[in-house]
Coordinates of C-alpha atoms and ligand atoms in Angstrom, one line a residue:
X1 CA 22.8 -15.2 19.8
X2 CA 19.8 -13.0 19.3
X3 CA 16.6 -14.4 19.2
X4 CA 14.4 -11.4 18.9
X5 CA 14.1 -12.1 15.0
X6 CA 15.2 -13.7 12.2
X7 CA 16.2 -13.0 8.7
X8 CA 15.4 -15.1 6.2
X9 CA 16.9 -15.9 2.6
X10 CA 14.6 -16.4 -0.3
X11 CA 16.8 -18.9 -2.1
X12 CA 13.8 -19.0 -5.6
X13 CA 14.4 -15.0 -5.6
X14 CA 17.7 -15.5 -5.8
X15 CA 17.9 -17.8 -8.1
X16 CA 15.6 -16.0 -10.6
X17 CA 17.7 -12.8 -9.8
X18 CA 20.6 -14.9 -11.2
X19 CA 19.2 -15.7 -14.0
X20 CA 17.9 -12.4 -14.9
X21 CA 21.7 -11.5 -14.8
X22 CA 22.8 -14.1 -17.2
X23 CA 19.5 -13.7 -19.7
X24 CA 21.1 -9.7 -19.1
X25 CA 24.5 -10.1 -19.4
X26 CA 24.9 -13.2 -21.2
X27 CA 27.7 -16.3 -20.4
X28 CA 30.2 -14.7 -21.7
X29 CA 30.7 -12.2 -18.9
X30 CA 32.1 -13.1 -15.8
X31 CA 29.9 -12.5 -12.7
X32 CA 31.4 -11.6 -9.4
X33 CA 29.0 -11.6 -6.6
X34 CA 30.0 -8.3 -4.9
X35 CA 29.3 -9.5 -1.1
X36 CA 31.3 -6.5 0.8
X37 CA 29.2 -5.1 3.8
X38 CA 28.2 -8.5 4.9
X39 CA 26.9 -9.3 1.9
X40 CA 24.7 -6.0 2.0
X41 CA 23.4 -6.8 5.5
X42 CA 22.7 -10.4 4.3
X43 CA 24.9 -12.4 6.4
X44 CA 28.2 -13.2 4.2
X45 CA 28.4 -16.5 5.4
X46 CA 24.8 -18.1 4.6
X47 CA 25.0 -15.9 1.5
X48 CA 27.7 -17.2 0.1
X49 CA 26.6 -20.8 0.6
X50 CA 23.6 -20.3 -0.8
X51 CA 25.0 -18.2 -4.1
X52 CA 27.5 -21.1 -4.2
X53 CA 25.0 -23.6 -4.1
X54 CA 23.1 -21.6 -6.9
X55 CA 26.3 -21.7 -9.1
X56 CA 28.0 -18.4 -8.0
X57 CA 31.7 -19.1 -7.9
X58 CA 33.6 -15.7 -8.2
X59 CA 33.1 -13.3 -4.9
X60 CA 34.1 -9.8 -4.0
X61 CA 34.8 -8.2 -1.3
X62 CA 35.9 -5.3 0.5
X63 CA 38.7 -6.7 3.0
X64 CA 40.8 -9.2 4.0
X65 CA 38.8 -10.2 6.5
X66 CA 35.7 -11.1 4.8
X67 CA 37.8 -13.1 2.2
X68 CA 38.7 -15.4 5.7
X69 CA 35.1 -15.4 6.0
X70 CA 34.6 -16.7 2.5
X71 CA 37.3 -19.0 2.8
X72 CA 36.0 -20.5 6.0
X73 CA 32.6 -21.2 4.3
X74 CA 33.6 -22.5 0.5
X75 CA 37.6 -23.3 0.8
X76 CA 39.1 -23.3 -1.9
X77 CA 36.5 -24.0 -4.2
X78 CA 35.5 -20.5 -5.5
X79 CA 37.7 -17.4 -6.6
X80 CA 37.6 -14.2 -4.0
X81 CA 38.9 -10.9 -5.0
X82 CA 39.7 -8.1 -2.1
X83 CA 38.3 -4.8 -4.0
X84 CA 39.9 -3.1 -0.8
X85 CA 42.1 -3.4 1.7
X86 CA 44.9 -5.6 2.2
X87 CA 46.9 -4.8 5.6
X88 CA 51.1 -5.2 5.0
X89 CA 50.5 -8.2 7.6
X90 CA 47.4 -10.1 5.9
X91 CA 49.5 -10.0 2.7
X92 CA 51.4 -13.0 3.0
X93 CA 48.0 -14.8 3.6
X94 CA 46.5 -13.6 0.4
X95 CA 49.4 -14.6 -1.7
X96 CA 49.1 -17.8 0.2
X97 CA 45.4 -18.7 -0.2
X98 CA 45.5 -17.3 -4.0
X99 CA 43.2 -14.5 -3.0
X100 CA 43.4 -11.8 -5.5
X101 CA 42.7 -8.1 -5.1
X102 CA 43.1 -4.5 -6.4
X103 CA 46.8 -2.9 -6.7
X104 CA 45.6 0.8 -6.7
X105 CA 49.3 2.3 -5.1
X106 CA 53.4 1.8 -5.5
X107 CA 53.4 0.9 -1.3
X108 CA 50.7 -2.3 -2.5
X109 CA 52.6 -3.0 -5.6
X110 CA 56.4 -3.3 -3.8
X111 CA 54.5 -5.2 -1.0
X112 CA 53.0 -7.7 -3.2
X113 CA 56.0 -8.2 -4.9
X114 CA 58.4 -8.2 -1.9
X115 CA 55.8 -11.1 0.0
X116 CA 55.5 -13.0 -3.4
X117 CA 59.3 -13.8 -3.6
X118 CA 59.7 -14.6 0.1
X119 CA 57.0 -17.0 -0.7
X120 CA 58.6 -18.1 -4.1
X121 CA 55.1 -17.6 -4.9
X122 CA 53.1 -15.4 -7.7
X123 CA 50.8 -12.6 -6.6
X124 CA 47.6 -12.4 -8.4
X125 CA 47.0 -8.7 -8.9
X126 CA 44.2 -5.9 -10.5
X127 CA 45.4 -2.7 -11.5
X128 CA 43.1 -0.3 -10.6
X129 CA 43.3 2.8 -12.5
X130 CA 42.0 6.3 -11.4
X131 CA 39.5 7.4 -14.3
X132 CA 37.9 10.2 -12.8
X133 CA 36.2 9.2 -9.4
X134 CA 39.2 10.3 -7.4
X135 CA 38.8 7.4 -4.8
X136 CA 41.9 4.9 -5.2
X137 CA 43.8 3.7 -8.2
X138 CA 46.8 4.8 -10.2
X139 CA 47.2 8.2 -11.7
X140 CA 47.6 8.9 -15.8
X141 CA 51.1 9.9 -15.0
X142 CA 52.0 7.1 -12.8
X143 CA 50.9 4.5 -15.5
X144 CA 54.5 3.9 -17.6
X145 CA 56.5 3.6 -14.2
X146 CA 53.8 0.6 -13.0
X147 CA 53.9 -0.9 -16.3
X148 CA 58.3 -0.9 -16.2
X149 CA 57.6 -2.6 -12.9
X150 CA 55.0 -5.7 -13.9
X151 CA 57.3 -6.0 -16.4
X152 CA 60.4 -6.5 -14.5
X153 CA 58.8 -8.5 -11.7
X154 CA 56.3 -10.6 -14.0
X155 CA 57.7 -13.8 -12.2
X156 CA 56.0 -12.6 -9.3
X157 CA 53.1 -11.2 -10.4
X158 CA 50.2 -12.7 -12.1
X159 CA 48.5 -9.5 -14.3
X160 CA 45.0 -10.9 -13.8
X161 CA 43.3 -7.3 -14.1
X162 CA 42.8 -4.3 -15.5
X163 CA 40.3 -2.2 -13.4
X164 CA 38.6 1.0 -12.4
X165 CA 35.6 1.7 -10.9
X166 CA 32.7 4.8 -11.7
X167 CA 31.3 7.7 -9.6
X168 CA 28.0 7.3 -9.3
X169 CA 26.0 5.4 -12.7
X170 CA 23.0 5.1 -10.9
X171 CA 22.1 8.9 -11.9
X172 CA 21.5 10.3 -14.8
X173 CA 23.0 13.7 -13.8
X174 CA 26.8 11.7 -13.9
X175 CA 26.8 10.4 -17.5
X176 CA 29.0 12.8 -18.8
X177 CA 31.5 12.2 -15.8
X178 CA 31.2 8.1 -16.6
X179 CA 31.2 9.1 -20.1
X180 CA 34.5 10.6 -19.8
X181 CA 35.8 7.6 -17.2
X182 CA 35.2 5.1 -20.0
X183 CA 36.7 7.1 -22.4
X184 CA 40.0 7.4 -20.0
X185 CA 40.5 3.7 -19.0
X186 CA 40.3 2.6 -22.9
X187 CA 43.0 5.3 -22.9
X188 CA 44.8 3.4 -20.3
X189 CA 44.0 -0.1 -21.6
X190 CA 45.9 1.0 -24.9
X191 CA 48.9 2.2 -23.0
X192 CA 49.4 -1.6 -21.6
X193 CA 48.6 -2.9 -24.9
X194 CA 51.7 -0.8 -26.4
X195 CA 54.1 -1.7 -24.0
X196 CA 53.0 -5.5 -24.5
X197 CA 51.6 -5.7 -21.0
X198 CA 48.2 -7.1 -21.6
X199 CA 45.6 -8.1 -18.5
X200 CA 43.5 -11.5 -18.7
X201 CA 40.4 -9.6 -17.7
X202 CA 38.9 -6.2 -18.0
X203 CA 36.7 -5.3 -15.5
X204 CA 34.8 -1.7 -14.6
X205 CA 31.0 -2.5 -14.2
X206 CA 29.1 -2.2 -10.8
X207 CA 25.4 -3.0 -11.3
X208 CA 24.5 0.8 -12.6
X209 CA 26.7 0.4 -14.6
X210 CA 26.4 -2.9 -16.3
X211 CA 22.8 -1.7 -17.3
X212 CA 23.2 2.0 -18.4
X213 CA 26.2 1.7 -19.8
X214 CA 26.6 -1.7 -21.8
X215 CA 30.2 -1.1 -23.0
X216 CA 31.7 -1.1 -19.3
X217 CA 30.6 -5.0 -18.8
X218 CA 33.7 -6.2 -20.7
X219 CA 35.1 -9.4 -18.9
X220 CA 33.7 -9.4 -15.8
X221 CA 30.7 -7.5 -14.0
X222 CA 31.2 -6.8 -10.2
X223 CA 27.5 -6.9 -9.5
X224 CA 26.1 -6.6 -5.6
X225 CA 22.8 -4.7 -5.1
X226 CA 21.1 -6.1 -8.0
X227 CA 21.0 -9.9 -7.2
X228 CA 20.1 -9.2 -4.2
X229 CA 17.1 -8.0 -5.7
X230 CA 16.8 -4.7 -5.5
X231 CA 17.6 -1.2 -8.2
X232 CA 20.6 0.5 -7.4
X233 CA 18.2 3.7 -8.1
X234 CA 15.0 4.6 -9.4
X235 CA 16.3 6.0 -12.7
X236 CA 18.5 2.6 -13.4
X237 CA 14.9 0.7 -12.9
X238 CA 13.3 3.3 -15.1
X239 CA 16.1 3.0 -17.6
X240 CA 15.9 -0.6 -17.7
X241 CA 11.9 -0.6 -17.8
X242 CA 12.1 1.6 -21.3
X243 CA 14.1 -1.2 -22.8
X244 CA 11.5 -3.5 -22.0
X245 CA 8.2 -4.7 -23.5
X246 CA 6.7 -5.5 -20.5
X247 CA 6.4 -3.1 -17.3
X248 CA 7.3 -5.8 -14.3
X249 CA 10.2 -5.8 -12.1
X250 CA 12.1 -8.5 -13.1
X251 CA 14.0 -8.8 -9.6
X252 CA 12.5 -10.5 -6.6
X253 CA 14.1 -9.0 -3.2
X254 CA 16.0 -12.0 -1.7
X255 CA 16.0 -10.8 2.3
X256 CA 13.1 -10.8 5.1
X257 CA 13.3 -9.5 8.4
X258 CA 11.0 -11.1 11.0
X259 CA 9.9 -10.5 14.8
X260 CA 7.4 -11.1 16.9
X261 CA 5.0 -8.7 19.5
X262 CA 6.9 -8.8 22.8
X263 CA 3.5 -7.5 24.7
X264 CA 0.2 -5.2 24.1
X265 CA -1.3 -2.7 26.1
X266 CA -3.8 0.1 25.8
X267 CA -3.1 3.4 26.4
X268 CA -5.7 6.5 27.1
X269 CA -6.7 9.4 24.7
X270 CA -3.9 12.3 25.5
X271 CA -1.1 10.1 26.6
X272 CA 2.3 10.2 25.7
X273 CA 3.7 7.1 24.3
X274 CA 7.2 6.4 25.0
X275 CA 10.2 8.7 25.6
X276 CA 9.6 12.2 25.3
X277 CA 6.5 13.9 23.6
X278 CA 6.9 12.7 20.1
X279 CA 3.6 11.1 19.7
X280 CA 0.0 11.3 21.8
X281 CA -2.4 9.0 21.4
X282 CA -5.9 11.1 19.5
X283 CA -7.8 8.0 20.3
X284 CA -8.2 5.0 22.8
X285 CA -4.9 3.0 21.1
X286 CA -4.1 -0.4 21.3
X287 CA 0.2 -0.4 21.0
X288 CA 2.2 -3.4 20.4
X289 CA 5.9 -3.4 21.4
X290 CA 8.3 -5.2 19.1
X291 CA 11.7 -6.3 20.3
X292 CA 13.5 -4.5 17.5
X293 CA 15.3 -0.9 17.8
X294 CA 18.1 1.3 16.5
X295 CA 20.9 -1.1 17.8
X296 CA 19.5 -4.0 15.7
X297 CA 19.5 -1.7 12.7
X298 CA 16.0 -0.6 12.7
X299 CA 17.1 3.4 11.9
X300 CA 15.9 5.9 14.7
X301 CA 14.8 8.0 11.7
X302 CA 11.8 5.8 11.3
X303 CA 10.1 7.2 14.7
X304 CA 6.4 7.7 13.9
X305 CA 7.0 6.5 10.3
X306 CA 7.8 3.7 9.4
X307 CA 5.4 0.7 8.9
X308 CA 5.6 -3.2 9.7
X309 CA 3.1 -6.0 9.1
X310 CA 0.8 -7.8 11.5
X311 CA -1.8 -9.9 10.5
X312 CA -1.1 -9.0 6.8
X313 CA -1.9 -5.3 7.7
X314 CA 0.5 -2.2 7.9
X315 CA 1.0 -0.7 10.7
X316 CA 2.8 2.7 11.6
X317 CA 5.5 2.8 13.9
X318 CA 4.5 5.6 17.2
X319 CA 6.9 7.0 19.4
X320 CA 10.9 6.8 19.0
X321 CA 12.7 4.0 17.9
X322 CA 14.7 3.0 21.3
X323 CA 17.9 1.3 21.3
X324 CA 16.2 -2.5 22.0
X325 CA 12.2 -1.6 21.4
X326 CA 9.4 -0.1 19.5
X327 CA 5.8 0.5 19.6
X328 CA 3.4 -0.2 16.6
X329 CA 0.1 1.1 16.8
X330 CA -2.4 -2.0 15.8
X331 CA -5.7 -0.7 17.0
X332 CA -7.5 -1.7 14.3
X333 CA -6.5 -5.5 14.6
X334 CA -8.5 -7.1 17.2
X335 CA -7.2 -10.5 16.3
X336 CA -3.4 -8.9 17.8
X337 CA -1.5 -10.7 20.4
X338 CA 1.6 -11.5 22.3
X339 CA 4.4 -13.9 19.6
X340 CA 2.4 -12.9 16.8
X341 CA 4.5 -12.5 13.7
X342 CA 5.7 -8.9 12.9
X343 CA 7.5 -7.8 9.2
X344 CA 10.1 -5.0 9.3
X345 CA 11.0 -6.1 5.7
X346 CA 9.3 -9.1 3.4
X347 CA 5.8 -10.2 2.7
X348 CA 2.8 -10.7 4.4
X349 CA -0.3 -11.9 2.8
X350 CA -1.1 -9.8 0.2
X351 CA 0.9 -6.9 1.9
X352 CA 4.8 -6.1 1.6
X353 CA 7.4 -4.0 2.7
X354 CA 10.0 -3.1 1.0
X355 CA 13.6 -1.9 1.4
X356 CA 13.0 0.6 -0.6
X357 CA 9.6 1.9 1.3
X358 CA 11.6 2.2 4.3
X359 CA 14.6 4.0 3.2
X360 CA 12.1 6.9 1.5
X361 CA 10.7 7.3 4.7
X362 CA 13.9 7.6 6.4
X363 CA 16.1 8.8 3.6
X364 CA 18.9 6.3 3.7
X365 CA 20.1 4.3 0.4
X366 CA 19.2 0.9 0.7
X367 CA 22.4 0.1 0.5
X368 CA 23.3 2.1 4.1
X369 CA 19.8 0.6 5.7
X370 CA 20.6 -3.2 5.0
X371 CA 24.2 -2.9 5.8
X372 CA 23.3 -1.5 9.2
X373 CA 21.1 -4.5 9.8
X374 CA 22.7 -6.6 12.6
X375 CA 25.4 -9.0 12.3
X376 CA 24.1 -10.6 15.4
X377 CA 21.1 -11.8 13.8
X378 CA 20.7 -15.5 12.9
X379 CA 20.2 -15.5 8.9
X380 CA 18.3 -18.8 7.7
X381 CA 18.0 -19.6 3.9
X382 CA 14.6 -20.8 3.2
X383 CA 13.2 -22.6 -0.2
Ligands
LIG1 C1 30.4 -2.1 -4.1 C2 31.1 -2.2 -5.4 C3 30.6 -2.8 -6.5 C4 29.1 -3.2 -6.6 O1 28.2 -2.2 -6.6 P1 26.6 -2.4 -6.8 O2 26.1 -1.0 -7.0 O3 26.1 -3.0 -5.5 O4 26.5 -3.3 -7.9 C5 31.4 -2.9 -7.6 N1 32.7 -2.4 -7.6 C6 33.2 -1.9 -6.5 C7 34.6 -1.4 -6.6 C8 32.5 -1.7 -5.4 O5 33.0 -1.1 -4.3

């Protein structure tokens, strides 16, 4: 297990992330805790735990195998839907452990039907519908023939769902495209309704959604990037701001990323530091190298800019990220040392970094930068 740092989970920010969702969303709306990606670079395992000690008891997910990895932690005491894939040899486990997931094709459809009655067992499904983001679900025209089929096979299928998903609510520039996706699955919706198939649940909102668009929360919101803290864009944060009396962020980031400085040295006016001739020292500079590089997760687009803490000041990141290491330039803190602490993400003293600081330097969506964060990690949820 790697020991070169640790990252923690803020279980208060969490918990006040939860219940700026229900003061938002109210408790009449489902809330699925979208946890796909290892829960967003969290670790889906001390994640769930701790969401599931906070209340949480509805999880999604991208694949069958991070259901397993759900089931492992909570058994059967929470409710995981597969947004993704399910492989023709995981299905008979899903039917099995009551998972439930997205139908989006006629091949998933005859497979969860076919496994269902070999199991004498009822398949609990999500139609996903294709609205207009041209990813997966069923097409307009395929819509009558699926509904004949639930129909005829409703003793082996449980209609739990009716579902699509949008392209893109975080930005303004796609509202006429969600516009016209909302518009399309009520369409849909009314075509079930007509032929007497009617879902339990309604379901379309990811977190952009859910706040620029207050008619797509419905049943159930599928929310991930906001409880763990953090905007799924500027303009959603802006949007939400000018609804608001009061100009705070309401979210508290739930993940810190810790290390410590591996060694110091000094290092001459004119020298090179580290491969190459990305970065010369101007002055007499005092480096620190940190155990953390591009194979952690730390992007090698952050050479020579991105910043970490050290005795509650930033520093700057010199030289390239390397696949294990990186050097920090802490001149100006005499008081630095061998095992003191370093932040690539959190607080320290009055100083933070952000997620979002370091994917404008380096130009990733947060999303991409914390799933790429290490599953070999140990994740610790702290009070
Ligand atoms: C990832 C995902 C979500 C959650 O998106 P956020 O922007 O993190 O809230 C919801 N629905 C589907 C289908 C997804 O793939």
């Amino acid at each position: 297990m790697h020991s070169n740092s640790v990252i923690e989970l803020n279980r208060s920010a969490y918990q006040n992330n939860l219940q700026f969702i229900k003061n938002t969303f109210g408790d009449k709306v489902i809330f699925s805790s979208v946890v796909k990606g290892n829960a967003y670079g969290h670790g889906i395992a001390q994640f769930v735990l701790m969401a599931f000690q906070c209340g949480v008891n509805h999880f999604s997910v991208f694949d069958v195998q991070e259901a397993k990895e759900i089931k492992k932690t909570l058994q059967d005491q929470v409710t995981i839907l597969v947004m993704g894939l399910v492989q023709d040899d995981e299905m008979e486990w899903v039917i099995q452990n009551n998972i439930e997931f997205f139908v989006f094709d006629k091949n998933r459809l005859s497979q969860a039907v076919k496994i269902a009655k070999k199991l004498a067992l009822k398949a609990v499904i999500h139609i996903e519908v294709e609205t207009g983001m041209n990813r997966t679900g069923f097409d307009i025209n395929e819509v009558n023939e699926v509904i004949a089929i639930v129909k005829k096979q409703i003793n082996q299928l449980n209609f739990k769902g009716l579902c699509t998903h949008y392209a893109g609510a975080e930005s303004i520039s796609n509202h006429d495209r969600v516009s016209n996706q909302i518009k399309n699955f009520e369409g849909i919706y009314q075509q079930f309704c007509q032929n007497d198939l009617i879902p339990e649940i309604r379901h379309t909102a990811c977190s952009a959604a859910s706040i620029m668009f207050p008619e797509t929360r419905m049943d159930l919101i599928r929310v991930g990037i906001i409880q763990y803290g953090l905007w799924p864009s500027p303009e959603v944060f802006i949007t939400y701001l000018h609804s608001q009396k009061n100009i705070i962020d309401p979210l508290q980031r739930v993940i810190s990323w810790k290390s410590k400085i591996m060694s110091i040295k000094a290092v001459h006016t004119g020298d090179f530091i580290g491969y190459g001739t990305s970065f010369m020292a101007k002055r007499m500079t005092k480096i620190a190298t940190v155990p953390i590089g591009y194979s952690h997760g730390y992007s090698r687009s952050l050479s020579n800019q991105g910043r970490v803490l050290i005795h509650g000041q930033r520093c700057v990141v010199i030289g390239s990220v390397n696949m294990n290491m990186m050097t920090v330039d802490v001149t100006d803190i005499d008081l630095a040392k061998q095992n003191d602490e370093v932040v690539l993400i959190g607080i320290q003293k009055e100083l933070s970094i952000t997620v979002a600081s370091f994917s404008d330097f380096s130009d990733q969506l947060n999303y991409e930068l914390l799933t790429r964060i290490s599953t070999a990690i140990p994740r610790k949820i702290i009070e």
